[in-house]
Tab-separated table of C-alpha atoms in Angstrom:
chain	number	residue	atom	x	y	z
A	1	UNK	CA	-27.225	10.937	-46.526
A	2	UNK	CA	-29.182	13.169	-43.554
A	3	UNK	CA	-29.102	10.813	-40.749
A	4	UNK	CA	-31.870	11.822	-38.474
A	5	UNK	CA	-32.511	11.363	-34.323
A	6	UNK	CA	-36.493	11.656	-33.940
A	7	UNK	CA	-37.148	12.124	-30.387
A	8	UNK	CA	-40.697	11.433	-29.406
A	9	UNK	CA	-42.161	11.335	-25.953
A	10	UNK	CA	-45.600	11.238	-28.209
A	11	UNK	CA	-45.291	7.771	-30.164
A	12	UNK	CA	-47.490	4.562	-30.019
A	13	UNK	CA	-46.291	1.358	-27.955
A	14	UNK	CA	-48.083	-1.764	-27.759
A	15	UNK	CA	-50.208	-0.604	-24.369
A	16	UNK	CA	-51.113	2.478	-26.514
A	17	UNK	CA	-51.322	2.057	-30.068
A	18	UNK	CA	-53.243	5.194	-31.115
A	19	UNK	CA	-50.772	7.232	-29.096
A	20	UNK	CA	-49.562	9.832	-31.429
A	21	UNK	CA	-50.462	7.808	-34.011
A	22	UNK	CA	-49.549	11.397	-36.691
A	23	UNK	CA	-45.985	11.096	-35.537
A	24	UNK	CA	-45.026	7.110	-36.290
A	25	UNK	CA	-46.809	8.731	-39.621
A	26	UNK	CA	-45.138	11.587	-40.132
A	27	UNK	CA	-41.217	9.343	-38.829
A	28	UNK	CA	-42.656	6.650	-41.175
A	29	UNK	CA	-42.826	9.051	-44.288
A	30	UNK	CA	-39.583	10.840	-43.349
A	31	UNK	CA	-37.327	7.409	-43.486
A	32	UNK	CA	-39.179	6.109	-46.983
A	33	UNK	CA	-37.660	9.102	-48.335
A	34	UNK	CA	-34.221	8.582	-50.210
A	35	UNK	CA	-31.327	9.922	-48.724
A	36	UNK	CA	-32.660	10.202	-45.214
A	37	UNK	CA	-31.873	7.818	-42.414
A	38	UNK	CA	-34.089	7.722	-39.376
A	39	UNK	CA	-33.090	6.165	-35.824
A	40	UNK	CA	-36.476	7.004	-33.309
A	41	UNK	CA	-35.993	7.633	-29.561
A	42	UNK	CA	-39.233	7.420	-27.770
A	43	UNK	CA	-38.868	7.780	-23.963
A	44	UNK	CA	-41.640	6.729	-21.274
A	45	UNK	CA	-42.103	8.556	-18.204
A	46	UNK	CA	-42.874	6.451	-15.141
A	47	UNK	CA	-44.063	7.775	-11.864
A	48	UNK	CA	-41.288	7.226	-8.698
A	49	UNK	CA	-42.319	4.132	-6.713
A	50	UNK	CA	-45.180	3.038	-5.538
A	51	UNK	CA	-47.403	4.788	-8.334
A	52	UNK	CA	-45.352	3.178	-10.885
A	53	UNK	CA	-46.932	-0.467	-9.503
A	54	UNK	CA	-50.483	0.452	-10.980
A	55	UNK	CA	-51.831	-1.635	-14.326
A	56	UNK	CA	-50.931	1.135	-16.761
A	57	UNK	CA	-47.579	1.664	-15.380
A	58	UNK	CA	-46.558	-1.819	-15.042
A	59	UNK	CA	-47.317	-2.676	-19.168
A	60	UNK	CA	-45.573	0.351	-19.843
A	61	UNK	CA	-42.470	-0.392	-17.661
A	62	UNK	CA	-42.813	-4.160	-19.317
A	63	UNK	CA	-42.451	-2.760	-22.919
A	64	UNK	CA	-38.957	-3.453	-25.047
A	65	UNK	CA	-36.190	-1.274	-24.669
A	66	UNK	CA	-35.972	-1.569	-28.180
A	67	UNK	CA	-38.052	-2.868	-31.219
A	68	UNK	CA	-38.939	-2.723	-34.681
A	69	UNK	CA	-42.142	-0.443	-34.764
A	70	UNK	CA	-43.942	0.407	-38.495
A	71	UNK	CA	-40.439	-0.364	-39.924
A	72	UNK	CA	-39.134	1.574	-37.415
A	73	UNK	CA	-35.638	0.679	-35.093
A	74	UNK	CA	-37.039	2.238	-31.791
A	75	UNK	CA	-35.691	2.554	-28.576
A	76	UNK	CA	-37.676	3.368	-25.561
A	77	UNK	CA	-35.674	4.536	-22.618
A	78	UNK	CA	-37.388	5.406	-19.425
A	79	UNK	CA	-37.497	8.475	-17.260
A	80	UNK	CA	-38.392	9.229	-13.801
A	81	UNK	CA	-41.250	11.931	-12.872
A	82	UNK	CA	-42.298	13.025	-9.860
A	83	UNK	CA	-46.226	13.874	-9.488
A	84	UNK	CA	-47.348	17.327	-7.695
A	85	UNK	CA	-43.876	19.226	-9.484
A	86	UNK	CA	-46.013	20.496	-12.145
A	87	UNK	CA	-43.573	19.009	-14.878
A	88	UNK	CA	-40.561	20.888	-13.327
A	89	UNK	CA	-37.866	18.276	-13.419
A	90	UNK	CA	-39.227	16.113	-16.267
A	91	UNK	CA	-36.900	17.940	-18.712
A	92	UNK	CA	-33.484	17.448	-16.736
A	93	UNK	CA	-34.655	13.427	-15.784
A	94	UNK	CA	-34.984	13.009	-19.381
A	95	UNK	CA	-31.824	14.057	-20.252
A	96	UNK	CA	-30.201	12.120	-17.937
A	97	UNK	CA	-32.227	9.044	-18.733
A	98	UNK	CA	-31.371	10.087	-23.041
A	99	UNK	CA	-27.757	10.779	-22.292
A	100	UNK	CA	-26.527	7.161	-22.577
A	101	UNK	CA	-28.740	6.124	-25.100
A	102	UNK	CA	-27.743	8.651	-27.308
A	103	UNK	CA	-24.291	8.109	-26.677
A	104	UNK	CA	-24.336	4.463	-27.907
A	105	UNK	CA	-26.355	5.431	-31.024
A	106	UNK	CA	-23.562	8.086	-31.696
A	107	UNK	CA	-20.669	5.409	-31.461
A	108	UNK	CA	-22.867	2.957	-33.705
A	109	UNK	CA	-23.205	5.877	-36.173
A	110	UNK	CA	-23.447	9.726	-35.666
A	111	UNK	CA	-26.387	11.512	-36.288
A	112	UNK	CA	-26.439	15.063	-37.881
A	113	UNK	CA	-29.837	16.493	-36.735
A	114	UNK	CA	-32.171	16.070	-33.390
A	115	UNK	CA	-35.817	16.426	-34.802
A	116	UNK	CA	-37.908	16.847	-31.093
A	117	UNK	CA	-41.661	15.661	-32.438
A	118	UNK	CA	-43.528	17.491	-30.032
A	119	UNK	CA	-42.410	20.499	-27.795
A	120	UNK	CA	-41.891	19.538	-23.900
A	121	UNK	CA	-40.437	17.879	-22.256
A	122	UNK	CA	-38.851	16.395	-25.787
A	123	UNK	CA	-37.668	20.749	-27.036
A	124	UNK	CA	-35.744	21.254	-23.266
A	125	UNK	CA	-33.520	17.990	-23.150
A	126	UNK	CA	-33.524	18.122	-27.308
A	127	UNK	CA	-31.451	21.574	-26.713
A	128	UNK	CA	-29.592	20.266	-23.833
A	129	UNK	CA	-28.438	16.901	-26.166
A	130	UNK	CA	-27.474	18.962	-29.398
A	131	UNK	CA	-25.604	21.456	-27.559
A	132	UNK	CA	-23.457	17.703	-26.115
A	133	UNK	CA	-23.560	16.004	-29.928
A	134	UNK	CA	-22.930	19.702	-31.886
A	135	UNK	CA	-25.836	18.727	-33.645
A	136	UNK	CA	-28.167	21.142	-34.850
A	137	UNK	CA	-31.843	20.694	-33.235
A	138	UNK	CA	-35.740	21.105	-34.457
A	139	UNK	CA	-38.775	21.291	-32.176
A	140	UNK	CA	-42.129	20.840	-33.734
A	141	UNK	CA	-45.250	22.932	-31.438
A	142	UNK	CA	-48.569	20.347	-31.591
A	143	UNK	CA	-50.706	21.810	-29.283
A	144	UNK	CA	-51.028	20.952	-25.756
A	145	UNK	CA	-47.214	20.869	-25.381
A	146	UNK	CA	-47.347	24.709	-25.817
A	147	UNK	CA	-51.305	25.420	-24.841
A	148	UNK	CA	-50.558	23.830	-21.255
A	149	UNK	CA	-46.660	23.098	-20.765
A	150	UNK	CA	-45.664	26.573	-22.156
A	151	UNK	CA	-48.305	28.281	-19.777
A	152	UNK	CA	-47.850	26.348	-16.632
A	153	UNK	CA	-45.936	28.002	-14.110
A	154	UNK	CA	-43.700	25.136	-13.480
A	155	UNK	CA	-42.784	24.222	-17.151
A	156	UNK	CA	-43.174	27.730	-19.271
A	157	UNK	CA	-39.753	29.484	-18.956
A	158	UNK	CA	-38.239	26.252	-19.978
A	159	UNK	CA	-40.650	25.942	-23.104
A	160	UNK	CA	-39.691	29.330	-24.080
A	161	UNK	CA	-35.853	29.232	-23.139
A	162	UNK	CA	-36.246	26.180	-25.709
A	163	UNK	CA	-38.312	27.617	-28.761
A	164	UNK	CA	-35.186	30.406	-27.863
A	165	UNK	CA	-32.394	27.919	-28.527
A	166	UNK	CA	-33.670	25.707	-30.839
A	167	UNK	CA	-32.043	25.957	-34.255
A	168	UNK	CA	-35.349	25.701	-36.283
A	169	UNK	CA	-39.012	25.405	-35.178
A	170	UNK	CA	-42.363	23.590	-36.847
A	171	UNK	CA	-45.670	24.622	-35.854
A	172	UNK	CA	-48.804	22.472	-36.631
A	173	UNK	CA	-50.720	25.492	-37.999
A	174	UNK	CA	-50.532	29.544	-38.648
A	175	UNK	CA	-52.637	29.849	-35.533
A	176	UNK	CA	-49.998	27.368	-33.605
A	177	UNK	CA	-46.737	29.236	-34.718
A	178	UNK	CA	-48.634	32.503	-33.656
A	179	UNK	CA	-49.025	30.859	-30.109
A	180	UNK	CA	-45.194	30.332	-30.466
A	181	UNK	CA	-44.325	32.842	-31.434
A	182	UNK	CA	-46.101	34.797	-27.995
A	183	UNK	CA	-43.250	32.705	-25.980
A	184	UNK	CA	-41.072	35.689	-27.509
A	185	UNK	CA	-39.491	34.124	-30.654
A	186	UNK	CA	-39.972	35.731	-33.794
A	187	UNK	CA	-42.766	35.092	-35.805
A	188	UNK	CA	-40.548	34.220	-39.297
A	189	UNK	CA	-38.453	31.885	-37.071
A	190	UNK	CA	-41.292	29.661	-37.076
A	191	UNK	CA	-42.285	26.924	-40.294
A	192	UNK	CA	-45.576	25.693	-40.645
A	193	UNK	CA	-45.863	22.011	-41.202
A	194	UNK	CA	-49.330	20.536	-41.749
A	195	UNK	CA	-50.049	17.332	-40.805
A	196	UNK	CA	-50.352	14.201	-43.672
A	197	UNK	CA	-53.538	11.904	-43.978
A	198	UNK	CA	-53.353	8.756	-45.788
A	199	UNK	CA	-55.348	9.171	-48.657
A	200	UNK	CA	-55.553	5.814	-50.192
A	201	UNK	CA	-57.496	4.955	-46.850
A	202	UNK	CA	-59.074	7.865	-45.674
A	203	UNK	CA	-61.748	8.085	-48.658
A	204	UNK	CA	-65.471	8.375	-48.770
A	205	UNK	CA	-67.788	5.228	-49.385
A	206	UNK	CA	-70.672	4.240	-49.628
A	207	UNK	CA	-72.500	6.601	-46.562
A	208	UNK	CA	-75.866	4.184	-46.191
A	209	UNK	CA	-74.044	1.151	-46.464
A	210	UNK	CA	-71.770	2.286	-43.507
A	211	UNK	CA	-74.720	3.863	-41.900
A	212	UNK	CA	-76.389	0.161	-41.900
A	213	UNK	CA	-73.244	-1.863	-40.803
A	214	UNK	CA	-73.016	0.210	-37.898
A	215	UNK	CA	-76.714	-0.419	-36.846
A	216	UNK	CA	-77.798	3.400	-37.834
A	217	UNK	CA	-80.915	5.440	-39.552
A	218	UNK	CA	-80.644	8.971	-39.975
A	219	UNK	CA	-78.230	11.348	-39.662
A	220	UNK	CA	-75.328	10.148	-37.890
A	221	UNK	CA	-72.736	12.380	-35.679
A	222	UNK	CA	-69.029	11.779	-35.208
A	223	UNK	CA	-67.074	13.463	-32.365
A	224	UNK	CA	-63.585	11.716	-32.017
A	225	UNK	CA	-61.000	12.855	-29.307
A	226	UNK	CA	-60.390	11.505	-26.320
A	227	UNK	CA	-62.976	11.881	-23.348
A	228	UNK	CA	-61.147	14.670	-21.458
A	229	UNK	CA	-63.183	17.856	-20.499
A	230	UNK	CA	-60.677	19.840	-23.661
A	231	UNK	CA	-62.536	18.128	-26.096
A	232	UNK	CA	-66.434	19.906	-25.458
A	233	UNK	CA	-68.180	15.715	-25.996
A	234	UNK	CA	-70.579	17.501	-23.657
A	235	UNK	CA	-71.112	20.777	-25.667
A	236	UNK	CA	-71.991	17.962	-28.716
A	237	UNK	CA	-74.584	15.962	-26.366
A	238	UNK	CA	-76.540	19.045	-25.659
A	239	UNK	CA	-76.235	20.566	-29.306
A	240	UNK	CA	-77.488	16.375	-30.668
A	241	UNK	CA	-80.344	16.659	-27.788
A	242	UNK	CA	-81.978	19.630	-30.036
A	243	UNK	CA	-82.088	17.468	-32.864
A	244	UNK	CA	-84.485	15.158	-32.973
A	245	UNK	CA	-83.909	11.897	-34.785
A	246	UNK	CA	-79.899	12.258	-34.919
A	247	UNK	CA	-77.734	9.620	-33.284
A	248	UNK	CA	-74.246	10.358	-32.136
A	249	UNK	CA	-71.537	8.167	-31.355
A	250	UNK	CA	-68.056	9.591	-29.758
A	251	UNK	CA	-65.180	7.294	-29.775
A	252	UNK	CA	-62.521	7.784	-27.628
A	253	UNK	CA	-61.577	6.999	-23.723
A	254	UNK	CA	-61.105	8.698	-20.370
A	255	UNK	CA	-61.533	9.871	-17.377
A	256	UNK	CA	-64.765	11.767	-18.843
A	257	UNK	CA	-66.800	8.595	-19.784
A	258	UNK	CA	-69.346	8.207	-16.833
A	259	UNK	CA	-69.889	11.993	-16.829
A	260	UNK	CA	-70.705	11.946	-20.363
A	261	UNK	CA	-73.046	9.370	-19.838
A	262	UNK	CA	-74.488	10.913	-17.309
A	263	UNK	CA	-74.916	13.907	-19.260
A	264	UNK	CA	-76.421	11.990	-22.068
A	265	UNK	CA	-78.790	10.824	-19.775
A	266	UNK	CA	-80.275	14.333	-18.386
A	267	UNK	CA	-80.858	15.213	-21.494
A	268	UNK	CA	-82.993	12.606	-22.383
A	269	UNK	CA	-80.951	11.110	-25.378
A	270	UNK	CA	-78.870	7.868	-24.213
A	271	UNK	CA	-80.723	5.551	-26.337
A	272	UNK	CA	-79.326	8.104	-29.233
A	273	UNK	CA	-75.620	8.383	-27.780
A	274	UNK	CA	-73.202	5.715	-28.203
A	275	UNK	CA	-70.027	5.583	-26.325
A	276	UNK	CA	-67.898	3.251	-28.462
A	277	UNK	CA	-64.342	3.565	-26.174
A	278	UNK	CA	-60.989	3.833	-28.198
A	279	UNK	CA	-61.020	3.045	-31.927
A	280	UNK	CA	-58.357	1.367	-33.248
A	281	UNK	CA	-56.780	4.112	-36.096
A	282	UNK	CA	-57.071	1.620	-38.967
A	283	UNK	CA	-61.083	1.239	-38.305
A	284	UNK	CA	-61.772	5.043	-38.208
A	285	UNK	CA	-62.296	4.989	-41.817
A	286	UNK	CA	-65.397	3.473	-42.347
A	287	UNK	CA	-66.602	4.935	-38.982
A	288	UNK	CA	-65.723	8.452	-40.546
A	289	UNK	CA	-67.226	7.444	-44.096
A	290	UNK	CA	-70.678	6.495	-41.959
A	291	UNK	CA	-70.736	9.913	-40.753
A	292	UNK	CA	-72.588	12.687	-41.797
A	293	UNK	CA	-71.078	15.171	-39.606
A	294	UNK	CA	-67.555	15.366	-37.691
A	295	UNK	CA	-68.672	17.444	-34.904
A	296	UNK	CA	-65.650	18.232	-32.156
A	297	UNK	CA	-65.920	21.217	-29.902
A	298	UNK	CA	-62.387	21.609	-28.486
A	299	UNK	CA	-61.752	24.173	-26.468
A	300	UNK	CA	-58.210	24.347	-27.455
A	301	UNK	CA	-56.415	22.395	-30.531
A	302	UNK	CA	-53.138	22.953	-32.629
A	303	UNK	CA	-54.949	21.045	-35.973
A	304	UNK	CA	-56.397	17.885	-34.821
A	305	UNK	CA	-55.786	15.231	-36.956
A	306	UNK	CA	-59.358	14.113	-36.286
A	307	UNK	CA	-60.733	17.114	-38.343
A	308	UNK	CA	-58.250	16.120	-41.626
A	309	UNK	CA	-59.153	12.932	-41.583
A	310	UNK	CA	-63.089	13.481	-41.475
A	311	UNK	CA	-62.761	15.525	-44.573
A	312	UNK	CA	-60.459	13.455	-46.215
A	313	UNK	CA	-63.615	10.668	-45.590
A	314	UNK	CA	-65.898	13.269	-47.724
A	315	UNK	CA	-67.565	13.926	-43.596
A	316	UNK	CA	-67.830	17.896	-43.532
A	317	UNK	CA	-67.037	19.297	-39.827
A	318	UNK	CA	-68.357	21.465	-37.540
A	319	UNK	CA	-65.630	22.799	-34.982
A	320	UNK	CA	-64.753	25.940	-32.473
A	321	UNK	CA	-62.010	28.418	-33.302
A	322	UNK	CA	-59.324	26.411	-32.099
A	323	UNK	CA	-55.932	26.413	-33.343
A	324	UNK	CA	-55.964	25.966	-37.163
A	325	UNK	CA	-59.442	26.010	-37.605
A	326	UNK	CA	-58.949	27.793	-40.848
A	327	UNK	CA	-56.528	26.270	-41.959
A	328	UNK	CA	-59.387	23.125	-43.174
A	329	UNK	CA	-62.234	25.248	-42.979
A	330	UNK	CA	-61.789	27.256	-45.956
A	331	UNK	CA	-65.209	26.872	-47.409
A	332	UNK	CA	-68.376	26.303	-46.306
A	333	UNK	CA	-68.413	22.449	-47.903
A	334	UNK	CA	-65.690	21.996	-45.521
A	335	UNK	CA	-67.982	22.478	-42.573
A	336	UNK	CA	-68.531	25.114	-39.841
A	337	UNK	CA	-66.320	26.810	-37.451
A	338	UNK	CA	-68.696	28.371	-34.696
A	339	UNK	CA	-68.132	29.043	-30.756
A	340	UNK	CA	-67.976	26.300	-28.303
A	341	UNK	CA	-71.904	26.860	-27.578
A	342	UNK	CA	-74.682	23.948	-27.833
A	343	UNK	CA	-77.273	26.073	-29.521
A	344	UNK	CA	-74.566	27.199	-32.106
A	345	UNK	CA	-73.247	23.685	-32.572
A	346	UNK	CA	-77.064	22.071	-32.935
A	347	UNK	CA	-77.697	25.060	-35.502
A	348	UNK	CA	-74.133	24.517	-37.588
A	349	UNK	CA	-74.832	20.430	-37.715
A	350	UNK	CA	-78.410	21.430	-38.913
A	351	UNK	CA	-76.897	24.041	-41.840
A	352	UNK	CA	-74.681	21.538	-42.632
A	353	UNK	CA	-76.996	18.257	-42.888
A	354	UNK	CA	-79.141	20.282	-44.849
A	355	UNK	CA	-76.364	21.362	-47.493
A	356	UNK	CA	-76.003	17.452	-48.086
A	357	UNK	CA	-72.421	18.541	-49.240
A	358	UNK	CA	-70.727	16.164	-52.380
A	359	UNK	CA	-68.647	14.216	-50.040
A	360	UNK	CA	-65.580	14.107	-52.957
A	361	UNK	CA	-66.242	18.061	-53.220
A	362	UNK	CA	-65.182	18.201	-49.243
A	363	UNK	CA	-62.339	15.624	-49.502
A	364	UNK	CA	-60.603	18.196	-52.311
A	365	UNK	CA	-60.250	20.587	-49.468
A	366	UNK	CA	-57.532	18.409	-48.183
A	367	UNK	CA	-56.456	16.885	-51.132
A	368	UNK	CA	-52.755	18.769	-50.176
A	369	UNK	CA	-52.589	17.163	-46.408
A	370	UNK	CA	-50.475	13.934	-47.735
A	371	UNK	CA	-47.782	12.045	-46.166
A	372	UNK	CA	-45.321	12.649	-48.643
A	373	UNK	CA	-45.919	16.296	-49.001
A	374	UNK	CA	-45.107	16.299	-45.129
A	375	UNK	CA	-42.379	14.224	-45.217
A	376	UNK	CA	-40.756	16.524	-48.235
A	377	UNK	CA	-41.081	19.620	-46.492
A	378	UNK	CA	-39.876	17.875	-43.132
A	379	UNK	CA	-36.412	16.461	-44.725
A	380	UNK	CA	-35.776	19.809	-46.485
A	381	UNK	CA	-36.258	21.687	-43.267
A	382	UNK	CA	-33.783	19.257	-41.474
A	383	UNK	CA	-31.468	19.500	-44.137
A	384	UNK	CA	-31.514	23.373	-44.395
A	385	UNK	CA	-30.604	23.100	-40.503
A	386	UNK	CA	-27.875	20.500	-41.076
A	387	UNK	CA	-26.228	22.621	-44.128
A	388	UNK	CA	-26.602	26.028	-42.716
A	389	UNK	CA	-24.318	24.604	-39.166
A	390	UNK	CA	-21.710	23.124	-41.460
């Protein structure tokens, strides 16, 4: 039996169900797996006092200490952080908040492997906690934990010191573990694990039919991420306002909304740009099956989820260079990867509305991105860690 800590500070809760949605998936598939017990440790950061009295803060602080969550036994401690500190001390309160947890969950029963889900501040205390259990520890790179925590001046040297000391390492793509591997660890230290999509859901329909429930004529543009200045929505609205008789609808929240708007607005083409807020994960689907185009210009990614899922829908995508790009766009029925540019991205959708791709011709491209595919080469990575420290 490989009993297995997940530590996630990227995991849904009941104020934020979409919320690293790909790692209750990727947990999820890891503990159906014989052999292979899974306890998850989710921690929530909350702001010192009197921040920590706002809306948001106060659900989160509210949530269960402990639940049942997609089959899972979760606990969610809390940790402190301090705003303006650039991340400095979120590491070391996170320990200290994990400490006793862990602890308890050793006396109950000892676990022989820390699996950190995403890189910081999860990889730092991860290190810190299997160095106190002699457990061996694994630290999977998503994206932003390494694009922005392993840059920032505050947080870096403790991202690298981590990828350093970690006994085994997971990157989201060949283009992520490259990224990694700049933080000075060697290149071979460092696994790529692609993300899973659930197939059996994730499937194309009937386009028209979806096209007509949603209220829609013509070709119809998807850009899903949330609405955070990363994610190029704007590069999309000016690249839709060049063609004439498309409608686009971006689903996601933030802080970007009203600009967006706004921006939709100058260019002439709010009555053809919907807003439609955060999507609940188990009604992108059809909203991906509607689409004729998955259109997301990020200006930095590790390998969104959002673009597997598209193609998995039979919705080819057009996308910037980001992260592992390639990795999914390995043919031109996949889609398009061109430069974060509006002209480029209006002439890519155009190439690639014309192609009228076969949309189960562009879900084969990902016919390999499953859940249980991920969740093999997950356990066997743990386990390699587990039997090569014993």
């Amino acid at each position: 039996m490989l009993n297995v800590l997940t530590l996630s500070s990227l995991f849904p809760d009941a104020t934020r169900p979409n919320f690293g949605i790909f790692v209750e998936r990727q947990t999820a598939a890891l503990a159906s797996r014989p052999g292979v017990e899974v306890r998850v440790v989710a921690p929530i950061g909350l702001p010192v006092w009197p921040l920590a009295r706002s809306a948001r803060f106060r659900a989160q602080a509210a949530l269960p200490l402990r639940e049942t969550w997609a089959g899972l036994d979760v606990r969610r401690p809390r940790f402190v952080t301090i705003p303006g500190t650039g991340g400095r001390f979120h590491a070391p309160a996170l320990v200290r908040a994990l400490t006793p947890v862990l602890d308890r969950l050793r006396d109950e029963a000892p676990f022989d492997v820390i699996d950190a889900s995403f890189f910081f501040p999860d990889g730092p205390a991860a290190v810190a906690l299997g160095r106190r259990y002699g457990v061996p520890v694994s630290i999977k790179a998503r994206g932003a934990d390494i694009h922005h925590w392993g840059r920032a001046p505050a947080t870096r040297h403790q991202v690298a010191r981590a990828a350093m000391q970690a006994d085994g390492l997971l990157a989201v793509s060949d283009a992520m573990a490259d990224d990694v591997a700049a933080l000075g660890v060697p290149r071979h230290r460092i696994r790529v694990h692609h993300t899973g999509v659930d197939q059996s859901r994730f499937q194309p329909a009937d386009r028209e039919a979806a096209k007509r429930a949603l209220g829609v004529t013509g070709p119809l543009i998807l850009s899903l991420g949330a609405l955070i200045p990363r994610k190029g929505h704007g590069v999309v609205i000016d690249a839709v306002a060049r063609l004439p008789g498309v409608t686009l609808m971006i689903a996601g929240e933030g802080a970007e909304r009203a600009a967006l708007i706004a921006r939709a607005e100058r260019a002439g083409i709010a009555g053809r740009v919907r807003l439609l807020g955060g999507v609940p994960h188990a009604e992108l689907p059809p909203l991906l099956g509607a689409a004729d185009v998955m259109a997301l210009a990020s200006a930095s990614e590790g390998l969104a989820n959002a673009w597997v899922e598209s193609l998995a829908c039979g919705t080819p995508i057009v996308i910037t260079p980001a992260g592992g790009a390639g990795d999914v766009v390995t043919s031109r029925v996949a889609g398009r990867i061109v430069e974060a540019d509006p002209g480029e991205f209006a002439a890519a959708i155009r190439d690639v509305l014309d192609q009228a791709a076969d949309p189960w011709a562009v879900r084969a491209v990902v016919r390999d991105f499953t859940w249980a595919a991920n969740a093999a080469a997950l356990h066997s990575h743990l386990a390699e860690l587990v039997a090569r420290r014993r």
